[in-house]
mmCIF file of C-alpha atoms in Angstrom:
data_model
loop_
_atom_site.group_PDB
_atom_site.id
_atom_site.type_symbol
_atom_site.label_atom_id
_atom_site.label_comp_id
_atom_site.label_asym_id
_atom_site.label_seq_id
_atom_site.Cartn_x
_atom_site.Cartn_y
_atom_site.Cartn_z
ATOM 1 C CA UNK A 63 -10.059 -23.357 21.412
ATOM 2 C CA UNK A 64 -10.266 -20.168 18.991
ATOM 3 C CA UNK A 65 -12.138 -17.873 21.231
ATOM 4 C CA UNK A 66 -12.232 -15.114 18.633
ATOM 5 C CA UNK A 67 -13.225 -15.710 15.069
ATOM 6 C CA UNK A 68 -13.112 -14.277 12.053
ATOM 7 C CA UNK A 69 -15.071 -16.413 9.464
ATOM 8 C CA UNK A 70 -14.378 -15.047 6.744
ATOM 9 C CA UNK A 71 -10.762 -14.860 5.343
ATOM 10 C CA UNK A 72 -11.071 -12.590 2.764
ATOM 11 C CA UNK A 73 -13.478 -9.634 1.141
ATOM 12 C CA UNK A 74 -13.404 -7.786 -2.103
ATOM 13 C CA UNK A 75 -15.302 -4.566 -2.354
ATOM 14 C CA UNK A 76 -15.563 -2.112 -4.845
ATOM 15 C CA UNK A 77 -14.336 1.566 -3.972
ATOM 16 C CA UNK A 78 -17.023 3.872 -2.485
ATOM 17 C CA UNK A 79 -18.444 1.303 -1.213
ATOM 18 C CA UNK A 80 -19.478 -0.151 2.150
ATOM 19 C CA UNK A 81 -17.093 -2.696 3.675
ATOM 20 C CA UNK A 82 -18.302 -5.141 6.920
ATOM 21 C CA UNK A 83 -16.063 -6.864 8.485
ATOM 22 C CA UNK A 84 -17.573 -9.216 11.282
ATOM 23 C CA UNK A 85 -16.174 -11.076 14.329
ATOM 24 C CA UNK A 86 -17.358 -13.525 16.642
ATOM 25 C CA UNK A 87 -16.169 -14.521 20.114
ATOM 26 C CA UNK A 88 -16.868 -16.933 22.319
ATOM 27 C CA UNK A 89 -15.628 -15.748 26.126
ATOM 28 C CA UNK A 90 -18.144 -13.642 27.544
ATOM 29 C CA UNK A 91 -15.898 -12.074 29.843
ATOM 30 C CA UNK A 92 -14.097 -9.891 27.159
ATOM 31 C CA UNK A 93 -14.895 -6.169 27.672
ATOM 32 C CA UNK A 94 -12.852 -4.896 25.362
ATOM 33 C CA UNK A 95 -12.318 -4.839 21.725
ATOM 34 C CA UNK A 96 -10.122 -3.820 19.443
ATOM 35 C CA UNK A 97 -9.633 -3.930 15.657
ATOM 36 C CA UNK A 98 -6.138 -3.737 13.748
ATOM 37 C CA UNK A 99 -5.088 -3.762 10.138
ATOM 38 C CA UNK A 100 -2.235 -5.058 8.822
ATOM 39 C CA UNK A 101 0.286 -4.495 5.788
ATOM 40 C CA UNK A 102 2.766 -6.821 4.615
ATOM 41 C CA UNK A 103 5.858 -6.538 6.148
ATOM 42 C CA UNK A 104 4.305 -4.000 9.001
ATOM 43 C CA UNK A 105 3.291 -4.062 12.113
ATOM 44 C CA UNK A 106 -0.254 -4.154 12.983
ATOM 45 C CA UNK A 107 -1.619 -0.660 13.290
ATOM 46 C CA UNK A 108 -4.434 0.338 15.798
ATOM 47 C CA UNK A 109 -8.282 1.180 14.130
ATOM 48 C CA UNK A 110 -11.015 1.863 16.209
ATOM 49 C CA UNK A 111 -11.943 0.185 19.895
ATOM 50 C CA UNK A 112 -14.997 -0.220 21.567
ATOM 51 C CA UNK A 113 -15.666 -1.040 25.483
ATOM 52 C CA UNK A 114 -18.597 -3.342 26.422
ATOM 53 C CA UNK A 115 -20.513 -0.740 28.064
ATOM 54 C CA UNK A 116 -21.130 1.262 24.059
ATOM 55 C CA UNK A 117 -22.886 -0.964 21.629
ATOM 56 C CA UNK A 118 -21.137 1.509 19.223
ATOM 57 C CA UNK A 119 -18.529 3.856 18.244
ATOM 58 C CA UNK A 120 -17.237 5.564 14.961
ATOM 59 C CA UNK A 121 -13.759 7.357 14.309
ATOM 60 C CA UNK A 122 -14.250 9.298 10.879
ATOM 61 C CA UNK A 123 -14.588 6.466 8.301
ATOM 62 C CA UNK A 124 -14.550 3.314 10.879
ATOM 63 C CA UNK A 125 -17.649 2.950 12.655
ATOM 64 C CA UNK A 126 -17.012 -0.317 15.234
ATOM 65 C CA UNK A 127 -20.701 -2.230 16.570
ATOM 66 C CA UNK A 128 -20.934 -4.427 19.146
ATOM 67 C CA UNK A 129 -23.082 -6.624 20.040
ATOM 68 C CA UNK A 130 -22.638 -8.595 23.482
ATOM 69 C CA UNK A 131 -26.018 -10.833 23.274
ATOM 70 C CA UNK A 132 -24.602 -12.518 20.027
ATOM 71 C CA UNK A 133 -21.036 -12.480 20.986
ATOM 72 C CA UNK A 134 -20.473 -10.208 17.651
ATOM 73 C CA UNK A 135 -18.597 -7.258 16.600
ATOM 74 C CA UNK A 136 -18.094 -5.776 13.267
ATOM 75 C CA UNK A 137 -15.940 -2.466 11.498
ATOM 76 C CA UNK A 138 -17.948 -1.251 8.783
ATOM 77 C CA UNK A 139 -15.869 1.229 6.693
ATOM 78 C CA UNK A 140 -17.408 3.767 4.684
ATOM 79 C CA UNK A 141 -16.683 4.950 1.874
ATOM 80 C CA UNK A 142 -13.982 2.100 1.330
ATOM 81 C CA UNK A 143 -11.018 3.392 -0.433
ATOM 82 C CA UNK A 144 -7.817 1.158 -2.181
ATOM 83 C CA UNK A 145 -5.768 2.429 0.673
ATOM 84 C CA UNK A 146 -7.561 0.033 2.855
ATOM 85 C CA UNK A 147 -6.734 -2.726 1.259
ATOM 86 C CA UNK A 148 -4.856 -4.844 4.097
ATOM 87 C CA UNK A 149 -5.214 -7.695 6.729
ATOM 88 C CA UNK A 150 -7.690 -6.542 9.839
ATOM 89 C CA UNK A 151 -7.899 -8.578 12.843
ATOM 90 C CA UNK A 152 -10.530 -8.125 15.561
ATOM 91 C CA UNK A 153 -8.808 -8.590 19.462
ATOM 92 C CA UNK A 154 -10.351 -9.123 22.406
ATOM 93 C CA UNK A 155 -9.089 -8.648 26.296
ATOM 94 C CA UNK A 156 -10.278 -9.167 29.549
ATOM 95 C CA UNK A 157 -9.856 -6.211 31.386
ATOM 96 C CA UNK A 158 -10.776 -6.961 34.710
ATOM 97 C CA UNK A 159 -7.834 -9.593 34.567
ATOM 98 C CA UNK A 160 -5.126 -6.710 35.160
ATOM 99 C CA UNK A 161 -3.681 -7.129 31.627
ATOM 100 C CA UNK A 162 -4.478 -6.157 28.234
ATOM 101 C CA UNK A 163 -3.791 -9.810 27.290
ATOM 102 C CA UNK A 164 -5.517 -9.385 23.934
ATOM 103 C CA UNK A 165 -6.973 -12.715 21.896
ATOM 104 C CA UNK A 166 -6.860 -11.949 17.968
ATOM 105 C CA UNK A 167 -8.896 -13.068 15.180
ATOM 106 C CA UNK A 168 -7.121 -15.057 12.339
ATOM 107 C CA UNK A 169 -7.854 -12.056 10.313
ATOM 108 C CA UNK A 170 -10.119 -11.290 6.847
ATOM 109 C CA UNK A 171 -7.474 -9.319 3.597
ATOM 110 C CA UNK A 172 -9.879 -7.030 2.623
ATOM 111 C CA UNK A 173 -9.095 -5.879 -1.063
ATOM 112 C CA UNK A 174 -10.593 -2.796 -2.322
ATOM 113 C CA UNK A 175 -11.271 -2.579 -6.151
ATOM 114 C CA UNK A 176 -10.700 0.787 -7.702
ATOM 115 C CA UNK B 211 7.818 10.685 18.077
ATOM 116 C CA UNK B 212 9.588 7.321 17.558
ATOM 117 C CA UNK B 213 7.522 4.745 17.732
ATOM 118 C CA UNK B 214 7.828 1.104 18.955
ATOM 119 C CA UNK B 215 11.547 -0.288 17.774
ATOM 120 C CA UNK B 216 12.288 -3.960 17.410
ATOM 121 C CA UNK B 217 15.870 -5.354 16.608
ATOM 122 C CA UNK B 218 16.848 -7.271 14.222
ATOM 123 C CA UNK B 219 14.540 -7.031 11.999
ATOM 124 C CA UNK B 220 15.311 -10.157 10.030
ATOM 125 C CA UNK B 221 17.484 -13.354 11.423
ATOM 126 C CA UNK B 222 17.716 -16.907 10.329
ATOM 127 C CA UNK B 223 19.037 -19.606 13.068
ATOM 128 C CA UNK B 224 19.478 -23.021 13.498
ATOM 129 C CA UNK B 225 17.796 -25.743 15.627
ATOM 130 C CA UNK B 226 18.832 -25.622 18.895
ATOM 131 C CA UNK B 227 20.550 -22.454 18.872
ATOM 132 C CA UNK B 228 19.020 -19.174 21.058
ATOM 133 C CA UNK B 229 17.894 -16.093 20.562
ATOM 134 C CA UNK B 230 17.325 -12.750 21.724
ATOM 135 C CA UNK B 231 14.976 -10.309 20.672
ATOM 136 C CA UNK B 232 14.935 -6.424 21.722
ATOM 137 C CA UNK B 233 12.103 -3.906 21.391
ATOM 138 C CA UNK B 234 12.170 -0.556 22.690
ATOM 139 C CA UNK B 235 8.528 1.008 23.779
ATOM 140 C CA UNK B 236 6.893 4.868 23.046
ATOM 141 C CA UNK B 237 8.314 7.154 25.235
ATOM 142 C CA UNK B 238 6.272 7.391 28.116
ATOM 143 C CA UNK B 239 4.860 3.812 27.541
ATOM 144 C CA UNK B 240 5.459 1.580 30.784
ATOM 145 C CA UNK B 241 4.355 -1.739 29.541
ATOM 146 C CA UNK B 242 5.507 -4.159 26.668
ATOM 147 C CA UNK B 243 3.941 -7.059 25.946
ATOM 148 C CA UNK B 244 5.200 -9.793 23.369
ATOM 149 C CA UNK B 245 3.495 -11.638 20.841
ATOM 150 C CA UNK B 246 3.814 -14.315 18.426
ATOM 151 C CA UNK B 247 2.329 -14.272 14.795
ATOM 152 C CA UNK B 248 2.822 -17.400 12.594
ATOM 153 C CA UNK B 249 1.664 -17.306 8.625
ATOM 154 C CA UNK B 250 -1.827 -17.014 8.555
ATOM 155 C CA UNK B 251 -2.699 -17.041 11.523
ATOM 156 C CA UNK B 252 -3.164 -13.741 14.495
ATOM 157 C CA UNK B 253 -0.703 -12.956 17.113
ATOM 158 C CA UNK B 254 -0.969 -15.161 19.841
ATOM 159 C CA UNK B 255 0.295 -13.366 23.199
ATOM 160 C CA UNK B 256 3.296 -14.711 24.357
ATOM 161 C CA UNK B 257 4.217 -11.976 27.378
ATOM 162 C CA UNK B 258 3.040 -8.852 29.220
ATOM 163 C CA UNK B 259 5.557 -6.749 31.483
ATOM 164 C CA UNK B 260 4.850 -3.556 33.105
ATOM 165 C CA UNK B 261 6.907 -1.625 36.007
ATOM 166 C CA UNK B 262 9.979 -4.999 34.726
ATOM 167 C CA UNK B 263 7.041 -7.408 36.610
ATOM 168 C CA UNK B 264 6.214 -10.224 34.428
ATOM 169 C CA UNK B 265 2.206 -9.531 34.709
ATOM 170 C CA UNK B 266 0.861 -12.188 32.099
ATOM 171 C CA UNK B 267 2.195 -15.245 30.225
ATOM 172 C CA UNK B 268 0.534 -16.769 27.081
ATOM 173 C CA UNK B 269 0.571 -20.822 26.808
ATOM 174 C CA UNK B 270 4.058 -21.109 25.557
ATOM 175 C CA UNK B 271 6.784 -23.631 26.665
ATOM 176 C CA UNK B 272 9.461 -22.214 29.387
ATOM 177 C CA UNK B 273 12.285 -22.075 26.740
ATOM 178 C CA UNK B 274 10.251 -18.693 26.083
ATOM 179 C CA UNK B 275 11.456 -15.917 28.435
ATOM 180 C CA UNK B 276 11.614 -12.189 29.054
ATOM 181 C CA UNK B 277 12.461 -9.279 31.224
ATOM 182 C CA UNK B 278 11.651 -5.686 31.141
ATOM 183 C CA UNK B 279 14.514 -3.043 32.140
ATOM 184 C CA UNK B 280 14.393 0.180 34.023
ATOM 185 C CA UNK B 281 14.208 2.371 30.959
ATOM 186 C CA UNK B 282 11.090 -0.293 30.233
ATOM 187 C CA UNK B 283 12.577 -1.738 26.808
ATOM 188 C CA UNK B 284 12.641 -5.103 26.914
ATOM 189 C CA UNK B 285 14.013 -8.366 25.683
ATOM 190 C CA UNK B 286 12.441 -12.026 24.671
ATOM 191 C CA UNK B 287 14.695 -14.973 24.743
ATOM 192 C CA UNK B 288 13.954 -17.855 22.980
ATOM 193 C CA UNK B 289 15.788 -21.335 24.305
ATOM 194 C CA UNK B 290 16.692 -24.443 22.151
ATOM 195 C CA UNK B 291 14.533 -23.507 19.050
ATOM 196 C CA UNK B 292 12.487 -25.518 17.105
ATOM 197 C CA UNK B 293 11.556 -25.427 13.511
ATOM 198 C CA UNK B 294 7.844 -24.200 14.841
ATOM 199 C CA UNK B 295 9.254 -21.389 16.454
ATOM 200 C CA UNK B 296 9.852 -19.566 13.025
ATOM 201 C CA UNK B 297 7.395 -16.827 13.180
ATOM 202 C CA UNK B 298 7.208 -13.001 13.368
ATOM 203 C CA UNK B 299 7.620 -11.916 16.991
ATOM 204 C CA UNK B 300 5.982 -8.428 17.441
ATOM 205 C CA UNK B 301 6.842 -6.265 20.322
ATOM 206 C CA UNK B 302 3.637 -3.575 21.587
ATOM 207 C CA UNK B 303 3.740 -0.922 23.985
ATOM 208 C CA UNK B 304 1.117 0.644 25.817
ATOM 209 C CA UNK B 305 0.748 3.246 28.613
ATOM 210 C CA UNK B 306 -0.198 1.475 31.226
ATOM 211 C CA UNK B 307 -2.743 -1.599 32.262
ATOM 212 C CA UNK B 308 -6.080 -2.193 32.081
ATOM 213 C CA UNK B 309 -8.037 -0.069 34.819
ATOM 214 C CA UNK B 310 -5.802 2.764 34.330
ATOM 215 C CA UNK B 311 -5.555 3.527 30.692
ATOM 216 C CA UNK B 312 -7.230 2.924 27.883
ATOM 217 C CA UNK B 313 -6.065 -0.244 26.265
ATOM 218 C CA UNK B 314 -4.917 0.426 22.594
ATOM 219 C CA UNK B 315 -1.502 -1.677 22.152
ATOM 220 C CA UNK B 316 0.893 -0.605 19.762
ATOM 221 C CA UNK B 317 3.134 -2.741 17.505
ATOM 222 C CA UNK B 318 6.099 -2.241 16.226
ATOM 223 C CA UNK B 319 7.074 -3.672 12.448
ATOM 224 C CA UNK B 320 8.173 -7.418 14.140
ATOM 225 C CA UNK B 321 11.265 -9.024 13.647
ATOM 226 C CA UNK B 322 11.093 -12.273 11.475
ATOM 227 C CA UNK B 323 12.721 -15.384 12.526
ATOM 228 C CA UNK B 324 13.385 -18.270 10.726
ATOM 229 C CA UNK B 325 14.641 -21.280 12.132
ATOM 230 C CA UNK B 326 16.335 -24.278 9.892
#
């Protein structure tokens, strides 16, 4: 059962531009949400979160929306620059559970076109 | 800072043969958790530990264990593998658990096991 989703498995966007990634989740018990991106051969590396009590929050170019009645959440990044081309997963956790035992997306490879 | 530190990096085994897997957290960091990422797919959570208590387990067989020590780096053993077990296992420390900090986990750069 693939509680968190991520539809799409890959976007091309041309530099400058906006770039949406979406996810969709299916527990509504998740309060908290994370999004990652990814290189090859790194580790993932922490974005942007956002609690279930904000329906938004932005870090400089990363602006993360949530929104609980659709079970959706999606990282718009703006202006999108060839540096961002990578893997990003979405995560989701149950905080109330005592853990930060986090579900993640299969990921979308974003590839930014200079 | 250093960040999180996994050993080795890169290791090839055979079926049925174990393994052992280190990571060392952030300083400061109390809690390690373990997870498993096979191609394509996203990490599935394998293990939380915080304080060297076991305080969440992912739906993985028992030949999967771990244990946390008192400088809170921590180790995942890996029983009898199987060729399905080949996969990169990434380590991530965070300060505490949920309810007490916030809950950004950070990875370290995974150490890649392949199993024959």
């Amino acid at each position: 059962d693939q509680q968190v989703k991520q539809n799409s498995p890959s976007l091309s966007v041309q530099e400058g531009r906006i770039s949406i990634l979406n996810c969709d989740y299916t527990n509504s018990m998740f309060d908290y949400f994370l999004w990652y991106k990814k290189y090859p051969a790194e580790g993932p590396t922490f974005l942007i979160s956002i609690s279930s009590i904000k329906d938004k929050n932005e870090d400089g170019r990363f602006t993360v929306f949530l929104n609980k009645s659709a079970k959706h959440l999606s990282l718009h990044i703006v202006p999108s620059q060839p540096g961002d081309s990578a893997v990003y997963f979405c995560a989701a956790s149950r905080t109330t559970s005592g853990t930060y035992k986090y579900i993640f997306g299969t990921g979308t490879r974003l590839k930014v076109l200079a | 800072d250093a960040g999180v530190t996994q050993s080795p990096t890169h290791l090839i085994k055979t079926r049925g043969q174990h393994v052992t897997l280190r990571c060392s957290p952030i300083s400061g960091h109390k809690s390690v958790s373990w997870y498993q990422q096979v191609l394509g797919q996203g990490p599935q959570f394998i293990f939380q530990y915080y304080e060297k208590e076991e305080r969440g387990r992912g739906n993985f067989p028992d030949r999967f264990s771990a244990r946390q020590f008192p400088n809170y780096s921590s180790e995942l053993n890996v029983n009898a593998l199987l060729l399905g077990d080949s996969a990169l296992y990434l380590c991530a420390s965070s300060l505490a658990l949920a309810g007490v900090s916030t809950g950004e986990l950070f990875f370290g750069e995974g150490s890649r096991l392949t199993v024959l």
